[in-house]
PDB file of C-alpha atoms and ligand atoms in Angstrom:
ATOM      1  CA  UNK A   1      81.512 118.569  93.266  1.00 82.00           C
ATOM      2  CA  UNK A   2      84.047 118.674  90.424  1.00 95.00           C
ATOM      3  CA  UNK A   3      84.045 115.773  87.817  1.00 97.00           C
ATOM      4  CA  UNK A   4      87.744 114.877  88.605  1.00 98.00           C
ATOM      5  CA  UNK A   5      87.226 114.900  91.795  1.00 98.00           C
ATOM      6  CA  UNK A   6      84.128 112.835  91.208  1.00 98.00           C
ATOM      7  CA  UNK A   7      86.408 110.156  90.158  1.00 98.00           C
ATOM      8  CA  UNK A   8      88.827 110.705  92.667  1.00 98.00           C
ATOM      9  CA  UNK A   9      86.783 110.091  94.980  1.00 98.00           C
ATOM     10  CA  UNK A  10      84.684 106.777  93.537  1.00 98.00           C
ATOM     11  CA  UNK A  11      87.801 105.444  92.738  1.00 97.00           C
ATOM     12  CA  UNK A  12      89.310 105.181  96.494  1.00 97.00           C
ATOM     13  CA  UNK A  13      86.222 103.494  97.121  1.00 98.00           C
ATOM     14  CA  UNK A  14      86.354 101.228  94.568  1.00 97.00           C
ATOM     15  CA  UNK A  15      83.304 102.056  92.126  1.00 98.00           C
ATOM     16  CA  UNK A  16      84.601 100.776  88.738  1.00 97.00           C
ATOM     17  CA  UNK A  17      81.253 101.957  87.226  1.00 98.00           C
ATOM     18  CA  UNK A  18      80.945 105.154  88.767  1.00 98.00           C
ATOM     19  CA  UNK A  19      84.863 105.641  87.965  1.00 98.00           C
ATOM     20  CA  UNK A  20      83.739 104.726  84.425  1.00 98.00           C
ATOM     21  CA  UNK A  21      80.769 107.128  84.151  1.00 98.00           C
ATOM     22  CA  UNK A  22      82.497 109.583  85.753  1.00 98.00           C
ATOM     23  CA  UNK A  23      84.970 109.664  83.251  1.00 98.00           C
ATOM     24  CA  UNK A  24      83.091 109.460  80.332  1.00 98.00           C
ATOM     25  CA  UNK A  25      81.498 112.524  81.909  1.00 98.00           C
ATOM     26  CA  UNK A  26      84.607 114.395  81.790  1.00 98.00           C
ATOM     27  CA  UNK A  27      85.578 113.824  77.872  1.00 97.00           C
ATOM     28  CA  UNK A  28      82.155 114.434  76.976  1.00 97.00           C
ATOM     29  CA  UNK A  29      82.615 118.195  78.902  1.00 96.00           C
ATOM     30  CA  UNK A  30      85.806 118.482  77.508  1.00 96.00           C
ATOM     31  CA  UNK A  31      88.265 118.003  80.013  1.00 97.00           C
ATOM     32  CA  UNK A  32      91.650 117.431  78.615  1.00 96.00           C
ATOM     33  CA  UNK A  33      92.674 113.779  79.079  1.00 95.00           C
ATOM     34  CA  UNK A  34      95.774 114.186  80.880  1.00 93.00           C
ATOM     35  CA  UNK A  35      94.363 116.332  83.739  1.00 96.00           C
ATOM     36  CA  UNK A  36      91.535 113.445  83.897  1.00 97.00           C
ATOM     37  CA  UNK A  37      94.485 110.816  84.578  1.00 95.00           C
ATOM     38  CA  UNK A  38      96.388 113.244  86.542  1.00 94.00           C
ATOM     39  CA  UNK A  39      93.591 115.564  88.521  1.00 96.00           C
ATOM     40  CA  UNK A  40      90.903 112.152  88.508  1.00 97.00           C
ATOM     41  CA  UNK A  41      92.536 108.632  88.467  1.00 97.00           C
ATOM     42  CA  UNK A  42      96.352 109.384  89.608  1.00 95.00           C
ATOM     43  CA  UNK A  43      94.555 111.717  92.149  1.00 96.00           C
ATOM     44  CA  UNK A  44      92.742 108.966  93.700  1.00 96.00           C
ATOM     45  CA  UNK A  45      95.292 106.140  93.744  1.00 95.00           C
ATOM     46  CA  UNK A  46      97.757 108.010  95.875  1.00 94.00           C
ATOM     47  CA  UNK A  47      95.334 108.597  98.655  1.00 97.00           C
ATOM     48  CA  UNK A  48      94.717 105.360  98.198  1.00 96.00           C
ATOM     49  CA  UNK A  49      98.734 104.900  98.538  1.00 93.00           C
ATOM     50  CA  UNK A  50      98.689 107.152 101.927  1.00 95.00           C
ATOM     51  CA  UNK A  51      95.884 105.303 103.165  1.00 96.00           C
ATOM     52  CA  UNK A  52      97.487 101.925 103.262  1.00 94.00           C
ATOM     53  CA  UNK A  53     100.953 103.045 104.271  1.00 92.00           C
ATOM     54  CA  UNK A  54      98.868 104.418 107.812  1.00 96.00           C
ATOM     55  CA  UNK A  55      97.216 101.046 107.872  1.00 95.00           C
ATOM     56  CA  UNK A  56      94.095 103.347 107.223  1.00 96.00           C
ATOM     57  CA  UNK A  57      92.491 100.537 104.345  1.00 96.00           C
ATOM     58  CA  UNK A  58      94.094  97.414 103.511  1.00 95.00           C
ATOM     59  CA  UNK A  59      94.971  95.104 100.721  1.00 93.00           C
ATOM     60  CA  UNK A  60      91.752  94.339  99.247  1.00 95.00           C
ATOM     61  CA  UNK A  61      91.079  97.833  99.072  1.00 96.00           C
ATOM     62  CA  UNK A  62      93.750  99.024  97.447  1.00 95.00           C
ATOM     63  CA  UNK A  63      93.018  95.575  94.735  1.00 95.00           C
ATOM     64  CA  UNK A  64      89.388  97.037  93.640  1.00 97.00           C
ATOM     65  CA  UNK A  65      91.001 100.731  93.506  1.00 96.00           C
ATOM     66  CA  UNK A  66      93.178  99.164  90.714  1.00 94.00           C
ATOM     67  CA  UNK A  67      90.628  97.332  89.487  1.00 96.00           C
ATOM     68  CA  UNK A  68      88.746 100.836  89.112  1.00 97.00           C
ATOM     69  CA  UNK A  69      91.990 102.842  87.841  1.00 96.00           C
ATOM     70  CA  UNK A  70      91.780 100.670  85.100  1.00 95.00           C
ATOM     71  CA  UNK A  71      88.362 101.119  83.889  1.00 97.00           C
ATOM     72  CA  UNK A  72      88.876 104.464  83.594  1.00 96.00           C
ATOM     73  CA  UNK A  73      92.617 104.337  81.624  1.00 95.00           C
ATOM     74  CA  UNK A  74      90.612 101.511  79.562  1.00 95.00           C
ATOM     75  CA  UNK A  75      88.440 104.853  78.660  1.00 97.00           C
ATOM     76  CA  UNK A  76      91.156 106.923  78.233  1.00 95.00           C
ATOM     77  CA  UNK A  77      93.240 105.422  76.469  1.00 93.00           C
ATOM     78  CA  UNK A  78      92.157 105.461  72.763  1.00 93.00           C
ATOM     79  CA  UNK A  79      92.831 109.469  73.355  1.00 93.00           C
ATOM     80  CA  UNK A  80      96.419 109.385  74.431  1.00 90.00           C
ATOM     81  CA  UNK A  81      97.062 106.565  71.152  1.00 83.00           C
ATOM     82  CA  UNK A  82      94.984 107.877  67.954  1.00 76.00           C
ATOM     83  CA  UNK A  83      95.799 107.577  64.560  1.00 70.00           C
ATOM     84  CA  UNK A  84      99.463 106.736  65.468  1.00 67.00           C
ATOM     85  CA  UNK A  85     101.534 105.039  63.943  1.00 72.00           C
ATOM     86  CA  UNK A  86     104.672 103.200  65.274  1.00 71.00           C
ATOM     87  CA  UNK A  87     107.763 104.905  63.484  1.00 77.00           C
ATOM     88  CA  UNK A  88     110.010 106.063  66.405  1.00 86.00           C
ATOM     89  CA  UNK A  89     111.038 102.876  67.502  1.00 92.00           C
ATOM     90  CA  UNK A  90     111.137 100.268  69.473  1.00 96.00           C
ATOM     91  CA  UNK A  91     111.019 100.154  73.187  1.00 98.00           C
ATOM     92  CA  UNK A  92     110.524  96.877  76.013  1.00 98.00           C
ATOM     93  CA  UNK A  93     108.397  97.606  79.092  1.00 98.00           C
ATOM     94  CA  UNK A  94     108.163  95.833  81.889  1.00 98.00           C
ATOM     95  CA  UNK A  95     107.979  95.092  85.751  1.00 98.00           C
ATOM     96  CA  UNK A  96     110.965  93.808  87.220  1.00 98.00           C
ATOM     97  CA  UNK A  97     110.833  90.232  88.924  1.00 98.00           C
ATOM     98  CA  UNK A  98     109.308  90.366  92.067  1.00 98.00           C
ATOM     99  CA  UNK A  99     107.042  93.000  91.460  1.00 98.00           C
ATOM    100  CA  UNK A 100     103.425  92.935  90.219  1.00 98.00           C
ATOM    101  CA  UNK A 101     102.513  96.499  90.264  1.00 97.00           C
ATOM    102  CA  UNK A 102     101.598  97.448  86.789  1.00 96.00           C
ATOM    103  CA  UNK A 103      99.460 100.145  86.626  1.00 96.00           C
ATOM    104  CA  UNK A 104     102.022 103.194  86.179  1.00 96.00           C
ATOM    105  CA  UNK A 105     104.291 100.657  83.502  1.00 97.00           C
ATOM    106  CA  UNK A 106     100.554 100.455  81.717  1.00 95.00           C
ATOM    107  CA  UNK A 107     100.579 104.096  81.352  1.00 93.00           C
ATOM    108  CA  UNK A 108     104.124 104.701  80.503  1.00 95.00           C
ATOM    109  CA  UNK A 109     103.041 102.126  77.686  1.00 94.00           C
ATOM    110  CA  UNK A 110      99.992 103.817  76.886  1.00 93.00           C
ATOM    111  CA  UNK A 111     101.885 107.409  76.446  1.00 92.00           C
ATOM    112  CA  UNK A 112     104.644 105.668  74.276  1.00 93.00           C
ATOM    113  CA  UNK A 113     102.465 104.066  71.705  1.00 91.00           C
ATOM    114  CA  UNK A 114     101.019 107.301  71.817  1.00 88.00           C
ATOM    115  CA  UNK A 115     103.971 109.240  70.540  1.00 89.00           C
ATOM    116  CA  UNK A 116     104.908 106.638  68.265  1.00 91.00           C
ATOM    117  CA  UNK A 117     106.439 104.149  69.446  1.00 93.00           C
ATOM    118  CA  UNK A 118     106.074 100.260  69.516  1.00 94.00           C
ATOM    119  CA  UNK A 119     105.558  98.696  72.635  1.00 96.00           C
ATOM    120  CA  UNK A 120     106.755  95.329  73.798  1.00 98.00           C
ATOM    121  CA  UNK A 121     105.396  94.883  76.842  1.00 98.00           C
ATOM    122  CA  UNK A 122     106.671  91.744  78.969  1.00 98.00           C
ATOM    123  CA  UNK A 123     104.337  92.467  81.855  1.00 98.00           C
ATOM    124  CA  UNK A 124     105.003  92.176  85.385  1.00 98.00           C
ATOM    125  CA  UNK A 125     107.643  89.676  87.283  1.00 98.00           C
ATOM    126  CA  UNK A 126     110.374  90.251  84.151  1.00 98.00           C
ATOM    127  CA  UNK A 127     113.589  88.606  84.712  1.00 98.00           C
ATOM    128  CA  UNK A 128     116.718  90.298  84.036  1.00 98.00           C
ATOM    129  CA  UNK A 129     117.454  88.142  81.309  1.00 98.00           C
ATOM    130  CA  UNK A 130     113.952  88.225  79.594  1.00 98.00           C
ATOM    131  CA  UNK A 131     114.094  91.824  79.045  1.00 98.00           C
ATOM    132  CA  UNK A 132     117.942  91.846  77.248  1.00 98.00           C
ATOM    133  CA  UNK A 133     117.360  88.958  75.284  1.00 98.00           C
ATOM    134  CA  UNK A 134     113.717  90.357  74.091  1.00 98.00           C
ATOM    135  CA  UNK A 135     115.831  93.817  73.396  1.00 98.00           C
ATOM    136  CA  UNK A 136     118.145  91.731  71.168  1.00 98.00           C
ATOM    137  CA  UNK A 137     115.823  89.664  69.033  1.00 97.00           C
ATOM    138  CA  UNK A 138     113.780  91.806  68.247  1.00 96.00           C
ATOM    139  CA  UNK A 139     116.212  94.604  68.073  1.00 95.00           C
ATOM    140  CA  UNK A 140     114.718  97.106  70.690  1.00 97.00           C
ATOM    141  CA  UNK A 141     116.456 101.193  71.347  1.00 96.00           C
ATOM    142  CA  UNK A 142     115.391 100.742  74.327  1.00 98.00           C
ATOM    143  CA  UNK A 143     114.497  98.435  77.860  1.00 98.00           C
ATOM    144  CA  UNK A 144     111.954 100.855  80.278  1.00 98.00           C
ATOM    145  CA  UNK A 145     112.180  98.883  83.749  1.00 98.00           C
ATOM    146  CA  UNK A 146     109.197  99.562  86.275  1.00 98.00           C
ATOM    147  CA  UNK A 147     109.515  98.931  89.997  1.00 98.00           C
ATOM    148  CA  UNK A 148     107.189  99.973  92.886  1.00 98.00           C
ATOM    149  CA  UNK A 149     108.860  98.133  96.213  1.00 98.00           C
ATOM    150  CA  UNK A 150     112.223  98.706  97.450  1.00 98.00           C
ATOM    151  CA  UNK A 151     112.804  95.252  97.500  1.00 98.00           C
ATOM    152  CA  UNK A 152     112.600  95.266  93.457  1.00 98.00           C
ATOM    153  CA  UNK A 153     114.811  97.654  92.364  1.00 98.00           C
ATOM    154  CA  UNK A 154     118.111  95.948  92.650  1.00 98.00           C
ATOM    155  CA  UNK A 155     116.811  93.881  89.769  1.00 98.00           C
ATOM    156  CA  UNK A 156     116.960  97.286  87.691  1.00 98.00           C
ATOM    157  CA  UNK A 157     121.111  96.842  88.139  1.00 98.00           C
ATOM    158  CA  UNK A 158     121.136  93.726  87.104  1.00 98.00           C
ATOM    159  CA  UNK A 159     119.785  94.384  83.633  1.00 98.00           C
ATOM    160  CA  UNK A 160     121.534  97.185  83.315  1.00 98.00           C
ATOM    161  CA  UNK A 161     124.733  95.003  84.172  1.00 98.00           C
ATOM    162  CA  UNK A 162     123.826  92.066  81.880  1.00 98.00           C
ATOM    163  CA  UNK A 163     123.763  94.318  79.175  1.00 98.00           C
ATOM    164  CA  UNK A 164     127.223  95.525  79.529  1.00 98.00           C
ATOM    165  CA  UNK A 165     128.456  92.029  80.235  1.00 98.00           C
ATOM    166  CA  UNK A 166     127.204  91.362  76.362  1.00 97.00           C
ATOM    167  CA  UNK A 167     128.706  94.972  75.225  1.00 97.00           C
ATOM    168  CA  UNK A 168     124.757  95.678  74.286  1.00 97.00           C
ATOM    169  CA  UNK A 169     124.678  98.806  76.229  1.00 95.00           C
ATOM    170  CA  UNK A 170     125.637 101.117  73.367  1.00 93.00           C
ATOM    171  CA  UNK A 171     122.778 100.150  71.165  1.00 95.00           C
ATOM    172  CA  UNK A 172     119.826  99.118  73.724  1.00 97.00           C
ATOM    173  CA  UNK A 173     119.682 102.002  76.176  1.00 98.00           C
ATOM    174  CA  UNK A 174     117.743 101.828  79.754  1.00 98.00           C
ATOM    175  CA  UNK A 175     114.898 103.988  81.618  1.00 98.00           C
ATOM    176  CA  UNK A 176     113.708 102.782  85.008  1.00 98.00           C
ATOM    177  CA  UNK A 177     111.002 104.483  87.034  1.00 98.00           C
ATOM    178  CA  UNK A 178     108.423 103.663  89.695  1.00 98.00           C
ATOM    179  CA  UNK A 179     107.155 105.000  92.829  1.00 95.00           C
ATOM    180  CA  UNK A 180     110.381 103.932  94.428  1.00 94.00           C
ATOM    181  CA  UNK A 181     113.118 104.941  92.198  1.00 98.00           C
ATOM    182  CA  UNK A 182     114.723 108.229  92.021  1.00 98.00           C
ATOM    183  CA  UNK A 183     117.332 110.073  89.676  1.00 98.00           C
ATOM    184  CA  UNK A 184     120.231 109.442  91.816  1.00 98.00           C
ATOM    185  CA  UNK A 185     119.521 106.080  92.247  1.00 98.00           C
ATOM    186  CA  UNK A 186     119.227 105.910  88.204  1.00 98.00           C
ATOM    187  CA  UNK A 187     122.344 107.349  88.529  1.00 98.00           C
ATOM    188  CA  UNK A 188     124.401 104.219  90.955  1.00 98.00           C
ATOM    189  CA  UNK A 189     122.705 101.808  88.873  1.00 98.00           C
ATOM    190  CA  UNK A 190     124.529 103.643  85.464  1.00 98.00           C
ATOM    191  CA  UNK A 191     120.883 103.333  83.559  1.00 98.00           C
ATOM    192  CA  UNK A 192     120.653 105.526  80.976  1.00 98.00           C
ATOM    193  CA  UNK A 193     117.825 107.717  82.207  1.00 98.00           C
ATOM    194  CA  UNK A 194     114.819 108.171  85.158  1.00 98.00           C
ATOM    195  CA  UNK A 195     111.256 108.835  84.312  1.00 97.00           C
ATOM    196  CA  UNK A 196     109.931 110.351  87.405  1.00 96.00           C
ATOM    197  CA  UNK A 197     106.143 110.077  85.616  1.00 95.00           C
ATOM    198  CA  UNK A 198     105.009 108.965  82.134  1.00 93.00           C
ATOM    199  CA  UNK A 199     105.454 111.963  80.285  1.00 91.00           C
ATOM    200  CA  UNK A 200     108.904 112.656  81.454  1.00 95.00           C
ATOM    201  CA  UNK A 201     109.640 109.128  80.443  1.00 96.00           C
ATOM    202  CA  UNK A 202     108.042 109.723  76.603  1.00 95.00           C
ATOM    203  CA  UNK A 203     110.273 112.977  76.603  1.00 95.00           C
ATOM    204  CA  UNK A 204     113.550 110.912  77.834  1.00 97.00           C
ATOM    205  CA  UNK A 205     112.933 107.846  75.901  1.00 97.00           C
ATOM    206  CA  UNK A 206     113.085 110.272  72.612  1.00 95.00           C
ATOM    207  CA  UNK A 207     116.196 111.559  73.504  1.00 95.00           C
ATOM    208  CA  UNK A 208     117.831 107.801  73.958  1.00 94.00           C
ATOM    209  CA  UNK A 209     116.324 107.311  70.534  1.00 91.00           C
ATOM    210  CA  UNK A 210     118.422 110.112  68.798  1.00 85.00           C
ATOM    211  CA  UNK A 211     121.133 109.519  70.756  1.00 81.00           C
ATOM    212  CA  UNK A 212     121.777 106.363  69.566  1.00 69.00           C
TER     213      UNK A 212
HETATM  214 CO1  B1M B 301     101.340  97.841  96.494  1.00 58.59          CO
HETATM  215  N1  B1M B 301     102.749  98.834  97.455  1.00 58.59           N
HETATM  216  N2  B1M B 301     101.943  96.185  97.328  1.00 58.59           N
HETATM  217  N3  B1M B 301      99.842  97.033  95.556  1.00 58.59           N
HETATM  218  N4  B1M B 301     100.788  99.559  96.062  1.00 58.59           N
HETATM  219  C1  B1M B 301     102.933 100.247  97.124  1.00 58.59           C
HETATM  220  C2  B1M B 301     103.960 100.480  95.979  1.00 58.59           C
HETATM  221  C3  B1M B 301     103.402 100.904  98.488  1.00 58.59           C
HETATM  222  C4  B1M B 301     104.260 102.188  98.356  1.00 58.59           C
HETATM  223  C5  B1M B 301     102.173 101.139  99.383  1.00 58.59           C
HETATM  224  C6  B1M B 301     102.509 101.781 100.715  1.00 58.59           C
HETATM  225  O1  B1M B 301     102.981 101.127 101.604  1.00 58.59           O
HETATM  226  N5  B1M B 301     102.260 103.067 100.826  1.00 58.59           N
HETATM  227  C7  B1M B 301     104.201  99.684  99.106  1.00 58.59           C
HETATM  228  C8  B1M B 301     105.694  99.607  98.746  1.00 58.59           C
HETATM  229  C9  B1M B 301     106.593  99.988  99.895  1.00 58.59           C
HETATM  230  C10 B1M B 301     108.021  99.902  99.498  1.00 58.59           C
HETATM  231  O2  B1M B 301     108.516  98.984  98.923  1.00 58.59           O
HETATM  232  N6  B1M B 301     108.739 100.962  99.843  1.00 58.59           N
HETATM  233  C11 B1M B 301     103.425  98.508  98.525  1.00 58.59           C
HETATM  234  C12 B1M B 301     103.444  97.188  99.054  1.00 58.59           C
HETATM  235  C13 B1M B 301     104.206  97.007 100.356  1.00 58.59           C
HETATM  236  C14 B1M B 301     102.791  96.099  98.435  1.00 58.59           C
HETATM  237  C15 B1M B 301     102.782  94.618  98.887  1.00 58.59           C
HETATM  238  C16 B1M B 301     104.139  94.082  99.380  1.00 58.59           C
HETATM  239  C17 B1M B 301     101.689  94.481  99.949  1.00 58.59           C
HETATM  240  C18 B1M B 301     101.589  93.119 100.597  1.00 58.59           C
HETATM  241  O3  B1M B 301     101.379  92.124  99.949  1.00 58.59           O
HETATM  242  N7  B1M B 301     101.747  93.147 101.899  1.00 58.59           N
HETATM  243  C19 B1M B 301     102.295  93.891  97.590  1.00 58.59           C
HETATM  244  C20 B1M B 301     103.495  93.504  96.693  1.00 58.59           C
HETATM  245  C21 B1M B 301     103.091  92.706  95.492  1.00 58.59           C
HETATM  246  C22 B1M B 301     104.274  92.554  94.534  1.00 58.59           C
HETATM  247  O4  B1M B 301     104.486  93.400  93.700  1.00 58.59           O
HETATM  248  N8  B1M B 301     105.029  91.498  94.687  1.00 58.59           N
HETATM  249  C23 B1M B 301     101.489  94.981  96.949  1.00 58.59           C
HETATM  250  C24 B1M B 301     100.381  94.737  96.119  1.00 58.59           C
HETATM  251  C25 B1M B 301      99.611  95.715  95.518  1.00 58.59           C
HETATM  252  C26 B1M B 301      98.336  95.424  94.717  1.00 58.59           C
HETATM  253  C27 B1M B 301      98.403  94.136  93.917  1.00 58.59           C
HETATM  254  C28 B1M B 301      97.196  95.355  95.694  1.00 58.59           C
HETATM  255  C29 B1M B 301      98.184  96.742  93.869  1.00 58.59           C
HETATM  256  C30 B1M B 301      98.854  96.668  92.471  1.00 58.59           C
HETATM  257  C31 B1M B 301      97.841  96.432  91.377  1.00 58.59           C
HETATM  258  C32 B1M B 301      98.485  96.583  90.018  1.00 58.59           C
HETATM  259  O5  B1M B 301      99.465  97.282  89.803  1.00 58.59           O
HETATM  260  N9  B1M B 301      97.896  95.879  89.082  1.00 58.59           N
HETATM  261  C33 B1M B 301      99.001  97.730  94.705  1.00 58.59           C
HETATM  262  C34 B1M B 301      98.913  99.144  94.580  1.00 58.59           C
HETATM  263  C35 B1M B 301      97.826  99.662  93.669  1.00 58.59           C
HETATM  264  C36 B1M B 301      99.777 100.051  95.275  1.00 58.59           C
HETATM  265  C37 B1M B 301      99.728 101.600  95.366  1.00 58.59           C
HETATM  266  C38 B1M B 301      98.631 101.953  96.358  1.00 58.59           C
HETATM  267  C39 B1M B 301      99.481 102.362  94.084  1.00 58.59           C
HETATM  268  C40 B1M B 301     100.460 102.039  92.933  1.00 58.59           C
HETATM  269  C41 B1M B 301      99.930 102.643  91.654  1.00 58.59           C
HETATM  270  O6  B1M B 301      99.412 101.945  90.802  1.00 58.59           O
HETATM  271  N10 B1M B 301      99.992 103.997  91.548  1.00 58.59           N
HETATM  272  C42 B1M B 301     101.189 101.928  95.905  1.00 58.59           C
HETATM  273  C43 B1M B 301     101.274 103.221  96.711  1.00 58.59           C
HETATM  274  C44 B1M B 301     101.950 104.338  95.930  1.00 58.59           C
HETATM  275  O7  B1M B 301     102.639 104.133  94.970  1.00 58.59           O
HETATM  276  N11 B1M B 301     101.790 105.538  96.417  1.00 58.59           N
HETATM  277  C45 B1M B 301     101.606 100.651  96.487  1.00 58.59           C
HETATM  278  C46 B1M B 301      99.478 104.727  90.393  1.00 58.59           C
HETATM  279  C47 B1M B 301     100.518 104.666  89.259  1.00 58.59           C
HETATM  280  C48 B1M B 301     100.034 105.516  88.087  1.00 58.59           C
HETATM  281  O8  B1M B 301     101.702 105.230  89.776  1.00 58.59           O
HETATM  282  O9  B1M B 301     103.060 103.096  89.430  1.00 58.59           O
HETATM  283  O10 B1M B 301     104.055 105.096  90.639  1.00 58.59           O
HETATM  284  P1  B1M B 301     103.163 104.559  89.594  1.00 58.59           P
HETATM  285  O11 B1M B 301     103.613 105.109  88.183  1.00 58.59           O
HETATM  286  C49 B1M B 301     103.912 106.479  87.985  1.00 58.59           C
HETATM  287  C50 B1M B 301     105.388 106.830  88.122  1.00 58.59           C
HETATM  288  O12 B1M B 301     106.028 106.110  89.157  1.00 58.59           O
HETATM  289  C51 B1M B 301     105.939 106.596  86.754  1.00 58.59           C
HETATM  290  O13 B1M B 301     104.840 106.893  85.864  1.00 58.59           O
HETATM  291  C52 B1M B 301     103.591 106.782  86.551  1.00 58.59           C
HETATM  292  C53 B1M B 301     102.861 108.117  86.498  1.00 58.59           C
HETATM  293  O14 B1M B 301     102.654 108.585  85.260  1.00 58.59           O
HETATM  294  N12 B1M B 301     106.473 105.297  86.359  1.00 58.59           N
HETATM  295  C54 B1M B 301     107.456 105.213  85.417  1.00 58.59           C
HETATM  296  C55 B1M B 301     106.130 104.043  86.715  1.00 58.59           C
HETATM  297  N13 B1M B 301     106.847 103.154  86.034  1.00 58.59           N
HETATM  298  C56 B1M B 301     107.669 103.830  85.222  1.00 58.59           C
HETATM  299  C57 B1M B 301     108.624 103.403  84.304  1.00 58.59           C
HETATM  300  C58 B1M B 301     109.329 104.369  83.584  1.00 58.59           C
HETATM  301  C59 B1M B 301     109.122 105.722  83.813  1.00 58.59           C
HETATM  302  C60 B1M B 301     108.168 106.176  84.708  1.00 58.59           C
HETATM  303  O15 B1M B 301     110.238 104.066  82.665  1.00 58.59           O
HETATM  304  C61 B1M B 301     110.271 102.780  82.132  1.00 58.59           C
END
């Protein structure tokens, strides 16, 4: 069996340590890091996804196959970030209130820092008004909102309306992604741009930069 799939595999079940090896495994033969997030740990998380939708696994399951997904982006992610250093701005990440799911806002963090940015990162359960008053003080290009459930996303309008209410929109700019957001819905909520996956949202979030 292939090394990605290999961690694939040990990470639907769970196996932080054989996630870990596994992934060592794959730098040490040279597999490029992106297809081991991609091909390996991404892989394996949305089985997991389909698996719980279907009622297939439950909760707890889908808890140590995070648990696992991070061992291995703990491993990975000194590749994606060396020898950078933060020059292309300034950018605040985080979950939107309600929502806890942090792994893909991680790695949209990870990817940033790794092409230069600084990183605020609020975490998950942000409120509206946490991320534009962060943006202000510490004088942020741009706010990247996260959100996973459908229930969550409204909060992505309300930042996005807060900041025009304070006539902050020209000069902090907005990115929203997540497994439930799409372009068009970027779109109704007027945000600036949609990351459908971390390195679309490293190539938009460089655009809002030189835009401004
Ligand atoms: Co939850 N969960 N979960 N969960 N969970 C989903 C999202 C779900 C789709 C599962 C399903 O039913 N198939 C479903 C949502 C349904 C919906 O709203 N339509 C769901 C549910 C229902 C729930 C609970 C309500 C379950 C419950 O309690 N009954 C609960 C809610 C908790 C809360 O947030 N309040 C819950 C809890 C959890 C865990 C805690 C167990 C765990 C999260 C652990 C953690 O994050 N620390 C979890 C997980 C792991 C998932 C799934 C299986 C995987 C999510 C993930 O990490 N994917 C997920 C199923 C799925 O998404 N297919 C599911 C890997 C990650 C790399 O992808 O985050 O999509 P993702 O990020 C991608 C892109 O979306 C993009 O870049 C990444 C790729 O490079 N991206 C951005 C993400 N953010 C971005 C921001 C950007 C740009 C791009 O710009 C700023």
């Amino acid at each position: 069996m292939d090394v990605l799939t290999e961690i694939s595999l040990y990470l639907q079940r769970g196996n932080e340590e054989k996630v870990s090896a596994f992934t060592r495994q794959a730098i040490e033969k040279k597999c490029a890091p992106k297809d081991i997030l991609n091909n390996g740990l991404i892989h394996g998380m949305n089985i997991i996804g389909e698996k719980y939708k279907i009622h297939e696994i439950f909760l707890p399951d889908v808890l140590l196959a995070a648990k696992a997904m991070y061992a291995g982006m703990d491993i990975l992610k000194p590749l994606f970030i060396k020898g950078k250093i933060p020059t292309m701005g300034k950018v605040v990440i985080g979950s939107v209130q309600g929502d806890l799911h942090d792994i893909g806002k991680n790695l949209v963090g990870i990817m940033l820092r790794g092409a230069g940015f600084e990183i605020i990162d609020l975490g998950n359960n942000v409120a509206p008004e946490k991320f534009v008053e962060t943006a202000r003080q510490e004088n942020a290009t741009v706010i990247g909102m996260s959100a996973l459930l459908t229930t969550t996303m409204p909060v992505m309008k309300k930042v996005v309306d807060l900041l025009k209410e304070k006539s902050l929109n020209n000069s902090i700019r907005t990115i929203v992604g997540g497994a439930s957001v799409s372009e068009e819905f970027a779109r109704e909520i007027d945000a600036d741009a949609y990351g459908y996956d971390s390195i679309k949202a490293v190539e938009c979030i460089k655009k809002l930069v030189h835009q401004r």
